Amino acid sequence: MPHLKTSATETADCIAERRLLILDDDPAVLRTVELMARRIGVVARTCSTLADFEASLASFDPDVLLIDLMMPDLDGIDVVSQVGPNSRATIIVMSGADKRTYEASRDVLASSTAKIAGFLHKPFGTTDLAEVLSGSPAKAQPCSADGRSDAMSEVLSPKNFEEAVRAGRIEPFFQPIFYADGRGLKGFEALARVKGSRASSFAPEYLDQLVADDRLSAELTELVIERALEFMASLRGYDDLSISINIFGIHAIADGFRERLVRRCTNFGIARHRVILELSEATIFDLNEHQLRKVTQLRLAGFGLSIDDFGMGNSSLGRLAHLPFSELKIDKAFCLAMPHSETASAVIEACLGLAARLDMKVTAEGVETGEVAALLAKMGCDALQGHHFGQAMSADKVLCWLSEVSPKVAA
């Protein structure tokens, strides 16, 4: 669906009667921002000290807080972290720091429990203020203590998660992956989900539990592989599509794993080159000699090997050059940050250059917009994955999606 540009009238309606509380140590900035706010119909109050700011939180009852990060006698990050969880107001952060410091500050705050609605890099104008205000809710929706919504907070206890795995109540959802050059659908990634859960992703708590439990992670890996291959076999007429499957810990690739995988592919009629096994960057960094042998044998057997979440770990470039992987998957954090981060774009360019030298393909995850997709394609990515192309779907919904959307499949 094309993005619909918000009209000036709609923007004005969105921010009318907002109550904006501004904290900055510079009187000139306070006067300027207050004037901007009045021009767009926002009621504003300014504060130059923390004491005034805290008093105004109660007396003024703001909808939105605009807080400067660079103040000589105050640490803006601390102010946001302290005020945010205890206030119903949403927060907009402003800063005149250099771009890399500004981006680092934004990343720190984005991972905090404070309700951050937007960021403004000084100097900014009335239009910039109006746009960020129009995107912030009048009052933030309540979240759990860890900052997730109620649906995302539906996490099984370790005992119940283990029971779900052992009872086969984990199912793969499938997210489409497209060629960046426009040739069409490349394949799918199988993403584990708990049956019946409202959550739209696999909780980090589950991944932590799998890292700590070798047997459980091996069982889950085998379960997801079996169901992912069964799904691929059900796609009649799509014999060129690939399936990417996460390996939950290197210990899942134990003795007999390769033989079982070969046998499954034979039974389901899936060519081995269509199966891409994904291991996280953190996992491959610690491969010992025996594990490296197992991974290499998988590659020699014809399976693709992908380094997942690349760019977020501690890979040694020398080590990477000696691993038999065929693909890098750029972590979604970089793609999500691309529209407002030159640093993220620089990291992606570096990953692409490295992959080209090592004769590896590159898939970018977290592609949310057509603009980012076009930029990544221009930069030289081979494949793209993200909500711009489609969310993860159950097997039956994929079949409906294929018939309704009829995505072009590369020959």
Coordinates of C-alpha atoms in Angstrom, one line a residue:
M1 CA 0.0 0.0 0.0
P2 CA 1.5 3.4 -0.9
H3 CA 2.4 5.8 1.8
L4 CA -0.2 8.6 2.1
K5 CA 1.4 12.0 2.8
T6 CA -0.3 13.8 5.8
S7 CA -1.8 17.1 4.8
A8 CA -1.1 20.3 6.8
T9 CA -4.7 20.3 8.0
E10 CA -4.5 16.8 9.3
T11 CA -1.2 17.6 11.0
A12 CA -2.7 20.7 12.7
D13 CA -5.7 18.6 13.8
C14 CA -3.4 16.0 15.3
I15 CA -1.5 18.4 17.5
A16 CA -4.2 20.9 18.4
E17 CA -4.6 21.6 22.1
R18 CA -1.5 19.6 22.9
R19 CA 0.3 20.6 26.1
L20 CA 4.1 20.7 25.6
L21 CA 6.6 21.0 28.5
I22 CA 10.1 22.0 27.4
L23 CA 13.3 21.6 29.3
D24 CA 16.5 23.3 28.1
D25 CA 19.2 25.4 29.8
D26 CA 19.4 27.9 26.9
P27 CA 16.9 30.8 27.2
A28 CA 17.2 31.6 23.5
V29 CA 16.3 28.0 22.6
L30 CA 13.3 28.0 25.0
R31 CA 11.9 31.2 23.5
T32 CA 12.4 29.9 19.9
V33 CA 10.7 26.5 20.6
E34 CA 7.9 28.1 22.5
L35 CA 7.2 30.4 19.6
M36 CA 7.2 27.5 17.2
A37 CA 4.8 25.6 19.4
R38 CA 2.4 28.6 19.5
R39 CA 2.5 28.9 15.7
I40 CA 1.1 25.4 15.4
G41 CA -1.5 25.8 18.1
V42 CA 0.3 23.9 20.9
V43 CA 0.1 25.2 24.5
A44 CA 3.7 25.3 25.8
R45 CA 5.5 25.9 29.0
T46 CA 9.3 26.3 29.3
C47 CA 11.7 25.3 32.1
S48 CA 15.4 25.9 32.5
T49 CA 16.0 23.9 35.7
L50 CA 15.1 20.4 36.8
A51 CA 13.2 21.8 39.8
D52 CA 10.9 23.9 37.6
F53 CA 10.5 21.0 35.3
E54 CA 9.5 18.6 38.1
A55 CA 7.1 21.1 39.5
S56 CA 5.5 21.8 36.1
L57 CA 4.9 18.0 35.6
A58 CA 2.3 18.2 38.3
S59 CA 0.9 21.7 37.8
F60 CA 0.9 21.9 34.0
D61 CA -0.1 18.2 33.3
P62 CA 1.6 18.0 29.9
D63 CA 0.8 15.6 27.0
V64 CA 4.4 15.8 25.6
L65 CA 7.8 16.5 27.1
L66 CA 10.5 18.0 25.0
I67 CA 13.9 17.4 26.7
D68 CA 17.3 18.6 25.7
L69 CA 20.1 16.1 26.2
M70 CA 23.1 18.5 26.3
M71 CA 22.8 20.7 29.4
P72 CA 25.9 21.7 31.5
D73 CA 24.4 20.9 34.9
L74 CA 22.0 18.1 33.8
D75 CA 22.4 14.8 32.1
G76 CA 19.5 14.6 29.6
I77 CA 19.6 10.8 29.4
D78 CA 19.3 10.6 33.2
V79 CA 16.4 13.0 33.2
V80 CA 14.5 11.0 30.5
S81 CA 15.2 7.7 32.3
Q82 CA 14.0 9.0 35.6
V83 CA 10.9 10.9 34.4
G84 CA 9.8 8.7 31.6
P85 CA 8.5 5.6 33.4
N86 CA 6.6 7.8 36.0
S87 CA 4.9 10.1 33.5
R88 CA 1.9 9.6 31.3
A89 CA 3.3 12.1 28.8
T90 CA 5.2 10.9 25.8
I91 CA 8.8 12.2 25.4
I92 CA 10.5 14.0 22.5
V93 CA 14.3 14.3 22.8
M94 CA 16.3 17.1 21.2
S95 CA 20.1 17.6 21.0
G96 CA 22.7 19.6 19.2
A97 CA 25.4 17.0 19.6
D98 CA 27.4 15.8 16.6
K99 CA 25.7 13.2 14.5
R100 CA 27.4 10.1 15.9
T101 CA 26.8 11.2 19.5
Y102 CA 23.2 12.1 18.7
E103 CA 22.7 8.7 17.1
A104 CA 24.3 6.9 20.0
S105 CA 22.1 8.8 22.5
R106 CA 19.0 8.0 20.5
D107 CA 19.9 4.3 20.4
V108 CA 20.4 4.3 24.2
L109 CA 17.1 5.9 24.8
A110 CA 15.3 3.7 22.3
S111 CA 16.2 0.7 24.3
S112 CA 15.1 2.2 27.6
T113 CA 11.6 1.9 29.3
A114 CA 10.9 5.6 28.7
K115 CA 8.1 6.3 26.2
I116 CA 10.1 8.0 23.4
A117 CA 7.9 9.4 20.7
G118 CA 10.5 11.2 18.6
F119 CA 13.9 12.8 18.2
L120 CA 14.9 16.3 17.0
H121 CA 18.4 17.2 16.0
K122 CA 19.2 20.9 16.5
P123 CA 18.7 23.2 14.7
F124 CA 15.2 22.3 13.7
G125 CA 12.2 24.3 12.4
T126 CA 8.5 24.6 13.0
T127 CA 7.7 22.0 10.4
D128 CA 10.0 19.5 12.1
L129 CA 8.4 20.1 15.5
A130 CA 4.9 19.8 14.0
E131 CA 5.8 16.5 12.3
V132 CA 7.2 14.9 15.4
L133 CA 4.3 16.1 17.5
S134 CA 1.8 14.7 15.0
G135 CA 3.4 11.3 15.4
S136 CA 3.2 11.2 19.2
P137 CA 0.1 10.0 20.9
A138 CA -1.7 12.3 23.3
K139 CA -1.1 9.9 26.1
A140 CA 1.2 6.9 25.9
Q141 CA -0.3 3.4 26.0
P142 CA 0.5 1.4 29.1
C143 CA 3.3 -1.0 28.8
S144 CA 4.7 -3.7 31.0
A145 CA 7.7 -3.2 33.2
D146 CA 10.0 -4.2 30.3
G147 CA 8.5 -1.8 27.9
R148 CA 6.5 -4.4 25.8
S149 CA 2.8 -4.2 25.1
D150 CA 0.4 -6.6 26.8
A151 CA 0.4 -8.9 23.7
M152 CA 4.2 -8.9 23.6
S153 CA 4.4 -9.6 27.3
E154 CA 2.7 -13.0 27.0
V155 CA 5.7 -15.1 27.8
L156 CA 5.6 -18.7 29.0
S157 CA 7.5 -19.7 32.1
P158 CA 10.6 -21.7 31.5
K159 CA 8.8 -24.9 32.6
N160 CA 5.8 -24.2 30.3
F161 CA 8.0 -23.3 27.4
E162 CA 9.9 -26.6 27.8
E163 CA 6.6 -28.4 27.9
A164 CA 5.5 -26.6 24.7
V165 CA 8.6 -27.7 22.8
R166 CA 8.4 -31.3 24.0
A167 CA 4.7 -31.4 23.1
G168 CA 5.3 -30.0 19.6
R169 CA 3.4 -26.8 20.3
I170 CA 6.0 -24.7 18.5
E171 CA 5.2 -24.0 14.9
P172 CA 7.1 -22.1 12.2
F173 CA 5.7 -19.0 10.6
F174 CA 7.1 -18.0 7.2
Q175 CA 8.3 -14.6 6.2
P176 CA 8.9 -13.9 2.5
I177 CA 12.3 -13.0 1.1
F178 CA 12.6 -11.1 -2.2
Y179 CA 15.4 -10.6 -4.6
A180 CA 16.6 -7.0 -4.4
D181 CA 16.9 -6.7 -8.2
G182 CA 13.2 -7.1 -8.7
R183 CA 13.4 -10.7 -10.0
G184 CA 10.7 -11.7 -7.5
L185 CA 10.2 -14.0 -4.6
K186 CA 13.4 -15.8 -3.4
G187 CA 12.0 -17.9 -0.6
F188 CA 11.0 -17.8 3.0
E189 CA 12.5 -17.8 6.5
A190 CA 11.0 -20.1 9.1
L191 CA 10.4 -18.3 12.3
A192 CA 9.5 -20.2 15.5
R193 CA 6.2 -19.2 17.2
V194 CA 4.3 -20.6 20.2
K195 CA 1.0 -22.0 19.1
G196 CA -1.9 -20.0 20.4
S197 CA 0.2 -17.1 21.5
R198 CA -0.8 -13.5 20.7
A199 CA 2.8 -12.4 20.5
S200 CA 4.1 -11.5 17.1
S201 CA 7.6 -12.7 17.7
F202 CA 9.7 -15.3 19.6
A203 CA 10.4 -13.8 23.1
P204 CA 14.0 -13.1 24.0
E205 CA 13.4 -15.2 27.2
Y206 CA 12.9 -18.3 25.0
L207 CA 16.2 -17.7 23.2
D208 CA 18.0 -17.3 26.6
Q209 CA 16.5 -20.6 27.8
L210 CA 17.6 -22.4 24.6
V211 CA 21.2 -21.1 24.9
A212 CA 21.3 -22.5 28.4
D213 CA 19.7 -25.9 27.5
D214 CA 21.5 -27.9 24.8
R215 CA 18.9 -30.7 24.6
L216 CA 16.0 -28.3 24.4
S217 CA 17.6 -26.2 21.6
A218 CA 18.4 -29.4 19.7
E219 CA 14.8 -30.6 20.0
L220 CA 13.4 -27.3 18.9
T221 CA 15.8 -27.1 15.9
E222 CA 14.7 -30.6 14.7
L223 CA 11.0 -29.7 15.2
V224 CA 11.3 -26.5 13.1
I225 CA 13.3 -28.2 10.4
E226 CA 10.8 -31.0 10.0
R227 CA 7.8 -28.7 9.8
A228 CA 9.6 -26.2 7.5
L229 CA 10.5 -28.9 5.0
E230 CA 7.0 -30.3 5.2
F231 CA 5.7 -26.8 4.3
M232 CA 8.1 -26.4 1.4
A233 CA 7.0 -29.8 0.0
S234 CA 3.4 -28.6 0.1
L235 CA 4.2 -25.7 -2.3
R236 CA 3.4 -27.2 -5.6
G237 CA 4.9 -25.4 -8.5
Y238 CA 7.5 -23.4 -6.4
D239 CA 10.4 -25.7 -6.7
D240 CA 13.0 -22.9 -6.9
L241 CA 12.1 -21.2 -3.6
S242 CA 14.6 -21.4 -0.7
I243 CA 13.9 -22.0 3.0
S244 CA 16.0 -20.4 5.7
I245 CA 16.0 -22.1 9.0
N246 CA 17.5 -20.9 12.3
I247 CA 19.7 -23.3 14.2
F248 CA 19.2 -22.7 17.9
G249 CA 22.7 -23.0 19.1
I250 CA 25.7 -24.8 17.6
H251 CA 25.2 -27.8 19.8
A252 CA 22.1 -28.6 17.7
I253 CA 24.5 -29.6 15.0
A254 CA 25.6 -32.8 16.8
D255 CA 26.6 -36.2 15.5
G256 CA 24.0 -37.4 13.1
F257 CA 22.4 -34.0 12.4
R258 CA 23.7 -33.8 8.8
E259 CA 22.6 -37.4 8.0
R260 CA 19.1 -36.7 9.4
L261 CA 18.8 -33.5 7.4
V262 CA 19.9 -35.2 4.2
R263 CA 17.4 -38.0 4.8
R264 CA 14.6 -35.5 5.5
C265 CA 15.3 -33.5 2.3
T266 CA 15.2 -36.8 0.3
N267 CA 11.9 -37.8 1.9
F268 CA 10.3 -34.5 1.2
G269 CA 11.8 -34.1 -2.3
I270 CA 13.6 -30.8 -1.4
A271 CA 16.9 -30.2 -3.1
R272 CA 19.6 -29.5 -0.5
H273 CA 20.7 -26.2 -2.1
R274 CA 17.3 -24.8 -1.3
V275 CA 17.9 -25.2 2.4
I276 CA 19.8 -22.4 4.2
L277 CA 20.8 -23.0 7.8
E278 CA 21.2 -19.8 9.8
L279 CA 23.6 -19.5 12.7
S280 CA 24.0 -16.2 14.7
E281 CA 27.2 -14.2 14.5
A282 CA 27.8 -14.7 18.2
T283 CA 27.5 -18.5 17.7
I284 CA 30.0 -18.9 14.9
F285 CA 32.6 -16.8 16.7
D286 CA 33.1 -19.5 19.3
L287 CA 33.3 -22.5 17.0
N288 CA 35.8 -25.1 18.1
E289 CA 37.6 -27.5 15.7
H290 CA 35.0 -30.3 16.0
Q291 CA 32.1 -27.9 15.4
L292 CA 33.8 -26.2 12.5
R293 CA 34.2 -29.7 10.9
K294 CA 30.4 -30.3 11.3
V295 CA 29.5 -26.9 9.8
T296 CA 31.9 -27.5 6.9
Q297 CA 30.4 -30.9 6.2
L298 CA 27.0 -29.3 6.0
R299 CA 28.3 -26.9 3.3
L300 CA 30.0 -29.8 1.4
A301 CA 26.7 -31.7 1.5
G302 CA 25.1 -28.8 -0.5
F303 CA 23.3 -26.8 2.2
G304 CA 23.5 -23.1 2.3
L305 CA 25.0 -21.5 5.5
S306 CA 24.1 -18.0 6.6
I307 CA 25.5 -15.8 9.4
D308 CA 22.4 -14.3 11.0
D309 CA 22.3 -10.9 12.8
F310 CA 25.6 -9.9 11.2
G311 CA 27.1 -6.6 12.5
M312 CA 25.8 -7.0 16.1
G313 CA 28.5 -9.5 17.4
N314 CA 32.2 -9.7 17.8
S315 CA 33.3 -11.5 14.6
S316 CA 37.0 -11.5 13.9
L317 CA 37.5 -10.7 10.2
G318 CA 40.3 -13.2 10.0
R319 CA 38.1 -15.9 11.5
L320 CA 35.3 -15.0 9.1
A321 CA 37.5 -15.4 6.1
H322 CA 38.1 -19.1 7.0
L323 CA 34.4 -20.1 7.6
P324 CA 32.4 -21.9 4.9
F325 CA 29.4 -19.6 5.0
S326 CA 27.6 -18.6 1.8
E327 CA 25.5 -15.7 3.1
L328 CA 25.5 -12.7 5.5
K329 CA 22.2 -11.5 6.9
I330 CA 22.5 -7.9 8.0
D331 CA 20.8 -7.3 11.3
K332 CA 17.5 -5.5 11.1
A333 CA 18.7 -2.8 13.6
F334 CA 20.8 -1.3 10.8
C335 CA 18.1 -1.3 8.2
L336 CA 15.5 0.2 10.6
A337 CA 18.0 2.9 11.4
M338 CA 18.9 3.7 7.8
P339 CA 16.4 6.6 7.3
H340 CA 17.9 8.7 10.1
S341 CA 21.4 7.2 10.6
E342 CA 24.4 7.8 8.4
T343 CA 26.3 5.4 10.7
A344 CA 23.9 2.6 10.0
S345 CA 24.3 3.1 6.2
A346 CA 28.1 3.1 6.6
V347 CA 28.0 -0.2 8.5
I348 CA 25.8 -1.8 5.8
E349 CA 28.1 -0.6 3.0
A350 CA 31.0 -2.1 4.9
C351 CA 29.2 -5.4 5.3
L352 CA 28.4 -5.5 1.6
G353 CA 32.0 -4.8 0.7
L354 CA 33.2 -7.5 3.0
A355 CA 30.7 -10.0 1.6
A356 CA 31.7 -9.2 -2.0
R357 CA 35.4 -9.9 -1.2
L358 CA 34.4 -13.2 0.5
D359 CA 32.1 -14.2 -2.4
M360 CA 29.0 -14.3 -0.1
K361 CA 25.5 -13.2 -0.8
V362 CA 23.8 -10.6 1.4
T363 CA 20.2 -10.5 2.7
A364 CA 19.0 -7.4 4.6
E365 CA 16.4 -7.9 7.3
G366 CA 14.1 -5.3 8.8
V367 CA 13.1 -3.7 5.5
E368 CA 10.0 -1.7 6.4
T369 CA 9.6 0.8 3.6
G370 CA 10.0 1.0 -0.2
E371 CA 12.5 3.8 0.3
V372 CA 14.9 1.6 2.3
A373 CA 14.4 -1.3 -0.1
A374 CA 15.4 0.9 -3.0
L375 CA 18.5 2.2 -1.1
L376 CA 19.6 -1.3 -0.2
A377 CA 19.1 -2.6 -3.7
K378 CA 21.2 0.4 -5.0
M379 CA 23.9 -0.4 -2.5
G380 CA 24.1 -4.0 -3.8
C381 CA 22.1 -6.2 -1.5
D382 CA 21.1 -9.5 -3.0
A383 CA 17.9 -10.1 -1.1
L384 CA 15.5 -8.2 1.2
Q385 CA 13.2 -9.3 4.0
G386 CA 10.9 -7.3 6.2
H387 CA 7.3 -6.0 6.7
H388 CA 7.5 -4.0 3.4
F389 CA 7.3 -7.3 1.6
G390 CA 5.2 -9.3 4.1
Q391 CA 5.0 -10.4 7.7
A392 CA 5.6 -13.9 9.0
M393 CA 2.6 -16.0 8.3
S394 CA 1.4 -19.5 9.2
A395 CA 1.6 -22.1 6.6
D396 CA -2.0 -21.9 5.6
K397 CA -1.9 -18.2 5.3
V398 CA 1.2 -18.4 3.0
L399 CA -0.8 -20.5 0.6
C400 CA -3.6 -17.9 0.6
W401 CA -1.0 -15.1 0.2
L402 CA 0.6 -16.9 -2.8
S403 CA -2.7 -17.2 -4.5
E404 CA -4.0 -13.7 -3.8
V405 CA -0.8 -11.7 -4.2
S406 CA 0.7 -13.9 -6.9
P407 CA 4.3 -12.7 -6.2
K408 CA 6.6 -13.2 -9.2
V409 CA 9.0 -16.0 -8.6
A410 CA 12.5 -15.8 -10.1
A411 CA 13.2 -18.3 -12.8

